[in-house]
């Protein structure tokens, strides 16, 4: 309601759909008034207007505090919890938030130039700082989360949530011992290449003679694994400090990304191609590099690649803590 609308409402005063109160001293009376509106055809209860129609306002009872329910208790929201609430409401995007401890020197401008060459945008190479500002990678004083994820000199030092762990386990249980475990360092584009190399070390690749040609047969298509890894890094919640985790087990590969998808997107919606972008500025740069597919087709592409390669199906498990994609390994 705008100030003009409020003044007009006060002039017309109370009617079946409008009631005014100077203060609310009794919760029961307030509840009764609201139920009366709810049980008829609706209305508005305006608090802070006196009987003489003067606006007296209401006290600032919240004192600028935010509260959130966790489990069975209510507590004051932390900065990270507030950021997640605003993200869910799409009031802000975390990838455009500046990191005040950092400055321009923490961005690798040579990496930006390479990105422009690789994406055939070399004509934009005149003023890299201005370009980063336009991309929401830099706010004029500090790099943003997206800037560090994509072009940071030491992303994992500056932003703990940019960490990636790739591990190979001895069996098919996530609790089995690691036979190999590596931390991946560097910005997103470098991280994807490293992930691909590490996965190739632990997955089988065979060959089949087709006609007179020898064709490579991967037990899990590398294109599907790459898509899953990129999906995790682009769409993960960077307010959560935990790493993106990729596990190679004896019968599958799991790609685990912190936090559930935004806007109540579930596994069925993901399979149907529903697309809600958590980090739009990171996403747009990755799409321009042709490292991610557009508008919700990534999961469907992984599903198709698995079916064509070995007849298996993509598993999707969603909890409040994470999204886990499961890519089954082909028959031995």
Short mmCIF file of C-alpha atoms in Angstrom, two decimals:
data_model
loop_
_atom_site.label_atom_id
_atom_site.label_comp_id
_atom_site.label_asym_id
_atom_site.label_seq_id
_atom_site.Cartn_x
_atom_site.Cartn_y
_atom_site.Cartn_z
CA UNK A 1 0.00 0.00 0.00
CA UNK A 2 1.46 3.36 -1.01
CA UNK A 3 1.19 6.51 1.19
CA UNK A 4 -1.40 7.97 -1.21
CA UNK A 5 -3.47 4.77 -1.06
CA UNK A 6 -3.29 4.83 2.75
CA UNK A 7 -4.45 8.47 2.93
CA UNK A 8 -7.34 7.66 0.59
CA UNK A 9 -8.29 4.64 2.70
CA UNK A 10 -8.25 6.75 5.90
CA UNK A 11 -10.49 9.38 4.28
CA UNK A 12 -13.04 6.71 3.40
CA UNK A 13 -12.58 5.19 6.87
CA UNK A 14 -13.89 1.84 8.08
CA UNK A 15 -16.15 -0.44 6.04
CA UNK A 16 -16.79 -4.21 5.75
CA UNK A 17 -13.31 -4.68 4.27
CA UNK A 18 -11.27 -2.20 6.33
CA UNK A 19 -10.62 -1.73 10.04
CA UNK A 20 -8.23 0.67 11.81
CA UNK A 21 -6.58 0.31 15.21
CA UNK A 22 -4.24 2.66 17.01
CA UNK A 23 -2.51 -0.16 18.92
CA UNK A 24 -2.89 -3.87 19.50
CA UNK A 25 -2.91 -4.67 23.20
CA UNK A 26 -4.79 -7.95 23.14
CA UNK A 27 -3.77 -10.92 21.01
CA UNK A 28 -7.21 -12.52 21.33
CA UNK A 29 -8.99 -9.44 19.98
CA UNK A 30 -6.49 -9.21 17.12
CA UNK A 31 -7.06 -12.86 16.26
CA UNK A 32 -10.85 -12.36 16.31
CA UNK A 33 -10.59 -9.39 13.92
CA UNK A 34 -8.44 -11.35 11.49
CA UNK A 35 -10.71 -14.41 11.63
CA UNK A 36 -13.72 -12.19 10.91
CA UNK A 37 -12.06 -10.97 7.73
CA UNK A 38 -10.93 -14.48 6.79
CA UNK A 39 -14.41 -15.96 7.29
CA UNK A 40 -16.11 -13.29 5.18
CA UNK A 41 -14.67 -12.16 1.86
CA UNK A 42 -11.39 -10.75 3.19
CA UNK A 43 -10.19 -7.33 4.23
CA UNK A 44 -7.37 -5.29 5.72
CA UNK A 45 -6.59 -4.42 9.33
CA UNK A 46 -4.43 -1.29 9.51
CA UNK A 47 -2.56 -0.73 12.78
CA UNK A 48 -1.17 2.67 13.77
CA UNK A 49 -4.13 4.95 12.91
CA UNK A 50 -5.93 6.77 15.76
CA UNK A 51 -9.67 7.38 16.09
CA UNK A 52 -9.18 10.99 14.95
CA UNK A 53 -7.74 9.50 11.72
CA UNK A 54 -4.21 10.67 12.44
CA UNK A 55 -1.35 8.30 11.61
CA UNK A 56 0.52 7.51 14.84
CA UNK A 57 2.56 4.60 13.48
CA UNK A 58 3.80 1.51 15.32
CA UNK A 59 6.91 1.02 17.46
CA UNK A 60 9.96 -0.62 15.91
CA UNK A 61 9.47 -3.80 17.87
CA UNK A 62 11.79 -5.99 15.79
CA UNK A 63 14.87 -3.78 16.34
CA UNK A 64 16.17 -4.88 12.96
CA UNK A 65 16.37 -8.53 14.00
CA UNK A 66 15.44 -11.55 11.90
CA UNK A 67 14.42 -14.90 13.33
CA UNK A 68 14.28 -18.32 11.77
CA UNK A 69 13.03 -21.70 12.92
CA UNK A 70 15.52 -24.55 13.01
CA UNK A 71 14.31 -27.93 14.19
CA UNK A 72 12.12 -27.38 17.25
CA UNK A 73 13.48 -23.97 18.22
CA UNK A 74 13.46 -20.38 17.02
CA UNK A 75 16.74 -18.46 16.90
CA UNK A 76 18.12 -15.21 15.56
CA UNK A 77 19.11 -15.64 11.91
CA UNK A 78 22.80 -15.54 11.07
CA UNK A 79 24.13 -13.58 8.11
CA UNK A 80 24.44 -16.80 6.07
CA UNK A 81 20.86 -17.84 6.90
CA UNK A 82 19.59 -14.40 5.88
CA UNK A 83 21.46 -14.62 2.60
CA UNK A 84 19.82 -17.98 1.91
CA UNK A 85 16.38 -16.53 2.69
CA UNK A 86 16.95 -13.61 0.32
CA UNK A 87 18.27 -16.01 -2.32
CA UNK A 88 15.17 -18.17 -2.02
CA UNK A 89 13.00 -15.08 -2.49
CA UNK A 90 15.26 -14.05 -5.39
CA UNK A 91 15.75 -10.67 -3.66
CA UNK A 92 19.47 -10.99 -4.26
CA UNK A 93 21.91 -13.40 -5.83
CA UNK A 94 24.86 -14.46 -3.73
CA UNK A 95 27.21 -14.68 -6.70
CA UNK A 96 27.02 -10.88 -7.09
CA UNK A 97 27.90 -10.17 -3.46
CA UNK A 98 31.31 -8.46 -2.97
CA UNK A 99 33.99 -9.99 -0.77
CA UNK A 100 35.29 -6.99 1.26
CA UNK A 101 38.55 -8.67 2.30
CA UNK A 102 39.67 -8.90 -1.33
CA UNK A 103 40.59 -6.42 -4.04
CA UNK A 104 41.26 -6.34 -7.77
CA UNK A 105 44.64 -8.05 -7.33
CA UNK A 106 42.79 -11.22 -6.27
CA UNK A 107 41.31 -11.52 -9.78
CA UNK A 108 43.41 -13.02 -12.58
CA UNK A 109 42.98 -10.64 -15.52
CA UNK A 110 45.05 -12.94 -17.75
CA UNK A 111 42.45 -15.64 -17.10
CA UNK A 112 39.74 -13.19 -18.17
CA UNK A 113 41.63 -12.52 -21.43
CA UNK A 114 41.94 -16.28 -22.07
CA UNK A 115 38.23 -16.66 -21.43
CA UNK A 116 37.47 -13.97 -24.01
CA UNK A 117 39.70 -15.66 -26.59
CA UNK A 118 38.18 -19.07 -25.91
CA UNK A 119 34.65 -17.69 -26.27
CA UNK A 120 35.39 -15.57 -29.36
CA UNK A 121 34.80 -12.31 -27.50
CA UNK A 122 38.29 -10.89 -27.98
CA UNK A 123 36.78 -7.59 -29.17
CA UNK A 124 35.75 -6.99 -25.53
CA UNK A 125 39.38 -7.11 -24.35
CA UNK A 126 39.84 -3.31 -24.24
CA UNK A 127 38.88 -2.70 -20.60
CA UNK A 128 38.80 -5.89 -18.56
CA UNK A 129 37.96 -4.15 -15.29
CA UNK A 130 34.93 -2.46 -16.83
CA UNK A 131 33.90 -5.78 -18.34
CA UNK A 132 34.16 -7.56 -14.97
CA UNK A 133 32.01 -4.83 -13.47
CA UNK A 134 29.37 -5.32 -16.18
CA UNK A 135 29.43 -9.07 -15.57
CA UNK A 136 28.94 -8.53 -11.78
CA UNK A 137 32.34 -10.10 -11.13
CA UNK A 138 33.71 -6.89 -9.57
CA UNK A 139 31.88 -4.03 -7.85
CA UNK A 140 34.49 -1.34 -8.43
CA UNK A 141 36.33 -2.04 -5.18
CA UNK A 142 36.07 -5.75 -4.46
CA UNK A 143 35.66 -9.01 -6.39
CA UNK A 144 32.30 -10.67 -6.04
CA UNK A 145 31.67 -14.32 -5.20
CA UNK A 146 31.13 -15.03 -8.90
CA UNK A 147 34.35 -13.25 -9.83
CA UNK A 148 36.40 -15.35 -7.41
CA UNK A 149 34.72 -18.61 -8.43
CA UNK A 150 35.41 -18.00 -12.13
CA UNK A 151 38.54 -15.83 -12.24
CA UNK A 152 40.06 -15.82 -8.76
CA UNK A 153 43.79 -16.34 -8.33
CA UNK A 154 43.30 -18.54 -5.25
CA UNK A 155 39.57 -19.25 -5.03
CA UNK A 156 39.77 -21.93 -2.35
CA UNK A 157 41.72 -19.62 -0.03
CA UNK A 158 39.37 -16.68 -0.58
CA UNK A 159 36.11 -18.66 -0.61
CA UNK A 160 35.94 -21.94 1.27
CA UNK A 161 32.77 -23.01 -0.53
CA UNK A 162 34.65 -23.17 -3.86
CA UNK A 163 36.49 -26.30 -2.69
CA UNK A 164 36.06 -29.56 -4.60
CA UNK A 165 37.01 -33.02 -3.34
CA UNK A 166 37.31 -36.03 -5.67
CA UNK A 167 37.67 -39.41 -3.99
CA UNK A 168 37.79 -43.05 -5.10
CA UNK A 169 36.49 -45.63 -2.62
CA UNK A 170 37.32 -49.31 -2.33
CA UNK A 171 33.76 -50.64 -2.53
CA UNK A 172 30.17 -49.61 -3.19
CA UNK A 173 29.48 -48.09 0.23
CA UNK A 174 30.08 -44.41 0.89
CA UNK A 175 31.61 -45.42 4.23
CA UNK A 176 34.34 -47.55 2.63
CA UNK A 177 37.98 -46.52 2.81
CA UNK A 178 39.42 -44.13 0.25
CA UNK A 179 41.94 -45.58 -2.15
CA UNK A 180 42.58 -42.11 -3.55
CA UNK A 181 41.50 -38.61 -2.55
CA UNK A 182 42.39 -35.30 -4.13
CA UNK A 183 41.50 -31.68 -3.41
CA UNK A 184 40.93 -29.69 -6.58
CA UNK A 185 42.36 -26.17 -6.69
CA UNK A 186 41.79 -23.25 -9.04
CA UNK A 187 38.86 -21.39 -10.60
CA UNK A 188 35.86 -23.21 -12.01
CA UNK A 189 37.09 -23.75 -15.57
CA UNK A 190 40.38 -25.24 -14.35
CA UNK A 191 38.57 -27.29 -11.70
CA UNK A 192 36.34 -28.95 -14.31
CA UNK A 193 39.39 -30.02 -16.35
CA UNK A 194 41.08 -31.42 -13.23
CA UNK A 195 37.94 -33.31 -12.23
CA UNK A 196 37.76 -34.89 -15.67
CA UNK A 197 41.40 -36.04 -15.45
CA UNK A 198 40.89 -37.53 -11.98
CA UNK A 199 37.75 -39.40 -13.02
CA UNK A 200 39.53 -40.88 -16.05
CA UNK A 201 42.11 -42.40 -13.69
CA UNK A 202 39.47 -44.46 -11.90
CA UNK A 203 37.00 -45.36 -14.66
CA UNK A 204 37.40 -48.04 -17.29
CA UNK A 205 37.58 -47.28 -21.00
CA UNK A 206 37.27 -50.13 -23.47
CA UNK A 207 37.32 -50.35 -27.25
CA UNK A 208 35.02 -51.99 -29.75
CA UNK A 209 35.69 -52.75 -33.40
CA UNK A 210 32.98 -51.22 -35.58
CA UNK A 211 33.57 -52.01 -39.23
CA UNK A 212 37.27 -51.35 -39.69
CA UNK A 213 37.45 -48.72 -36.96
CA UNK A 214 38.20 -49.04 -33.26
CA UNK A 215 35.72 -47.02 -31.19
CA UNK A 216 36.19 -46.03 -27.57
CA UNK A 217 33.59 -47.31 -25.08
CA UNK A 218 33.37 -45.46 -21.75
CA UNK A 219 31.53 -47.14 -18.88
CA UNK A 220 30.16 -43.68 -18.01
CA UNK A 221 30.26 -41.11 -20.80
CA UNK A 222 32.71 -38.37 -19.87
CA UNK A 223 30.25 -35.85 -21.33
CA UNK A 224 27.68 -36.94 -18.72
CA UNK A 225 30.21 -36.73 -15.88
CA UNK A 226 31.36 -33.30 -17.04
CA UNK A 227 27.77 -32.07 -17.22
CA UNK A 228 27.09 -33.35 -13.70
CA UNK A 229 30.23 -31.70 -12.29
CA UNK A 230 29.52 -28.38 -14.01
CA UNK A 231 25.91 -28.52 -12.84
CA UNK A 232 27.09 -28.98 -9.25
CA UNK A 233 29.62 -26.14 -9.38
CA UNK A 234 27.36 -23.67 -11.16
CA UNK A 235 24.18 -24.27 -9.15
CA UNK A 236 25.54 -25.05 -5.68
CA UNK A 237 24.84 -22.80 -2.69
CA UNK A 238 28.03 -20.82 -2.11
CA UNK A 239 26.81 -19.58 1.29
CA UNK A 240 27.50 -23.11 2.59
CA UNK A 241 31.21 -23.57 3.43
CA UNK A 242 31.32 -27.30 2.64
CA UNK A 243 32.98 -28.59 -0.56
CA UNK A 244 31.40 -30.04 -3.67
CA UNK A 245 32.16 -33.78 -3.40
CA UNK A 246 32.59 -36.34 -6.16
CA UNK A 247 32.94 -40.02 -5.24
CA UNK A 248 33.96 -42.90 -7.49
CA UNK A 249 32.60 -46.16 -6.06
CA UNK A 250 32.84 -49.67 -7.46
CA UNK A 251 29.39 -49.48 -9.08
CA UNK A 252 28.69 -45.75 -9.53
CA UNK A 253 29.89 -42.16 -9.42
CA UNK A 254 28.18 -39.72 -7.06
CA UNK A 255 28.27 -35.94 -7.48
CA UNK A 256 27.17 -34.19 -4.29
CA UNK A 257 26.41 -30.48 -4.16
CA UNK A 258 25.61 -28.61 -0.91
CA UNK A 259 22.04 -27.48 -0.26
CA UNK A 260 18.77 -28.41 -1.95
CA UNK A 261 17.70 -26.62 -5.17
CA UNK A 262 15.93 -23.26 -4.77
CA UNK A 263 12.19 -22.62 -5.07
CA UNK A 264 11.13 -26.14 -4.00
CA UNK A 265 12.49 -27.76 -7.16
CA UNK A 266 12.39 -31.53 -6.59
CA UNK A 267 13.82 -34.53 -8.43
CA UNK A 268 10.77 -34.87 -10.69
CA UNK A 269 11.01 -31.20 -11.67
CA UNK A 270 14.73 -31.56 -12.39
CA UNK A 271 14.07 -34.53 -14.67
CA UNK A 272 11.38 -32.52 -16.46
CA UNK A 273 13.84 -29.70 -17.15
CA UNK A 274 12.57 -27.14 -14.63
CA UNK A 275 15.30 -24.53 -14.38
CA UNK A 276 15.81 -22.12 -11.46
CA UNK A 277 19.20 -20.42 -11.44
CA UNK A 278 20.79 -19.79 -8.05
CA UNK A 279 23.93 -18.12 -9.44
CA UNK A 280 22.87 -16.40 -12.68
CA UNK A 281 26.11 -14.49 -13.23
CA UNK A 282 28.28 -17.60 -12.89
CA UNK A 283 25.82 -19.51 -15.05
CA UNK A 284 25.83 -16.98 -17.88
CA UNK A 285 29.65 -17.00 -18.14
CA UNK A 286 29.75 -20.81 -18.12
CA UNK A 287 27.05 -21.02 -20.80
CA UNK A 288 29.01 -18.54 -22.95
CA UNK A 289 31.99 -20.88 -22.66
CA UNK A 290 29.73 -23.74 -23.85
CA UNK A 291 30.55 -25.68 -20.72
CA UNK A 292 26.92 -25.87 -19.63
CA UNK A 293 23.72 -26.43 -21.54
CA UNK A 294 20.98 -23.82 -21.52
CA UNK A 295 17.73 -23.59 -19.62
CA UNK A 296 17.38 -26.84 -17.72
CA UNK A 297 18.54 -29.33 -20.35
CA UNK A 298 21.59 -30.57 -18.40
CA UNK A 299 19.85 -33.27 -16.35
CA UNK A 300 17.94 -34.50 -19.39
CA UNK A 301 21.18 -34.67 -21.37
CA UNK A 302 22.89 -36.72 -18.64
CA UNK A 303 19.88 -39.06 -18.57
CA UNK A 304 20.01 -39.55 -22.34
CA UNK A 305 23.78 -40.13 -22.41
CA UNK A 306 23.59 -42.79 -19.68
CA UNK A 307 20.75 -44.62 -21.40
CA UNK A 308 22.55 -44.61 -24.75
CA UNK A 309 25.89 -45.70 -23.29
CA UNK A 310 24.97 -48.49 -20.89
CA UNK A 311 21.19 -48.56 -20.42
CA UNK A 312 21.36 -47.16 -16.88
CA UNK A 313 19.34 -44.39 -15.26
CA UNK A 314 20.44 -41.25 -13.47
CA UNK A 315 19.69 -41.20 -9.75
CA UNK A 316 18.66 -37.94 -8.07
CA UNK A 317 18.43 -37.65 -4.28
CA UNK A 318 17.53 -34.34 -2.63
CA UNK A 319 17.69 -33.46 1.06
CA UNK A 320 17.93 -30.17 2.93
CA UNK A 321 21.69 -30.70 3.11
CA UNK A 322 22.56 -31.56 -0.49
CA UNK A 323 21.69 -32.73 -3.99
CA UNK A 324 23.27 -36.04 -4.98
CA UNK A 325 23.42 -37.22 -8.59
CA UNK A 326 24.23 -40.90 -9.08
CA UNK A 327 25.67 -42.08 -12.40
CA UNK A 328 25.84 -45.92 -12.51
CA UNK A 329 28.95 -47.55 -13.92
CA UNK A 330 28.47 -49.85 -16.89
CA UNK A 331 28.77 -53.65 -16.73
CA UNK A 332 32.28 -55.03 -16.31
#
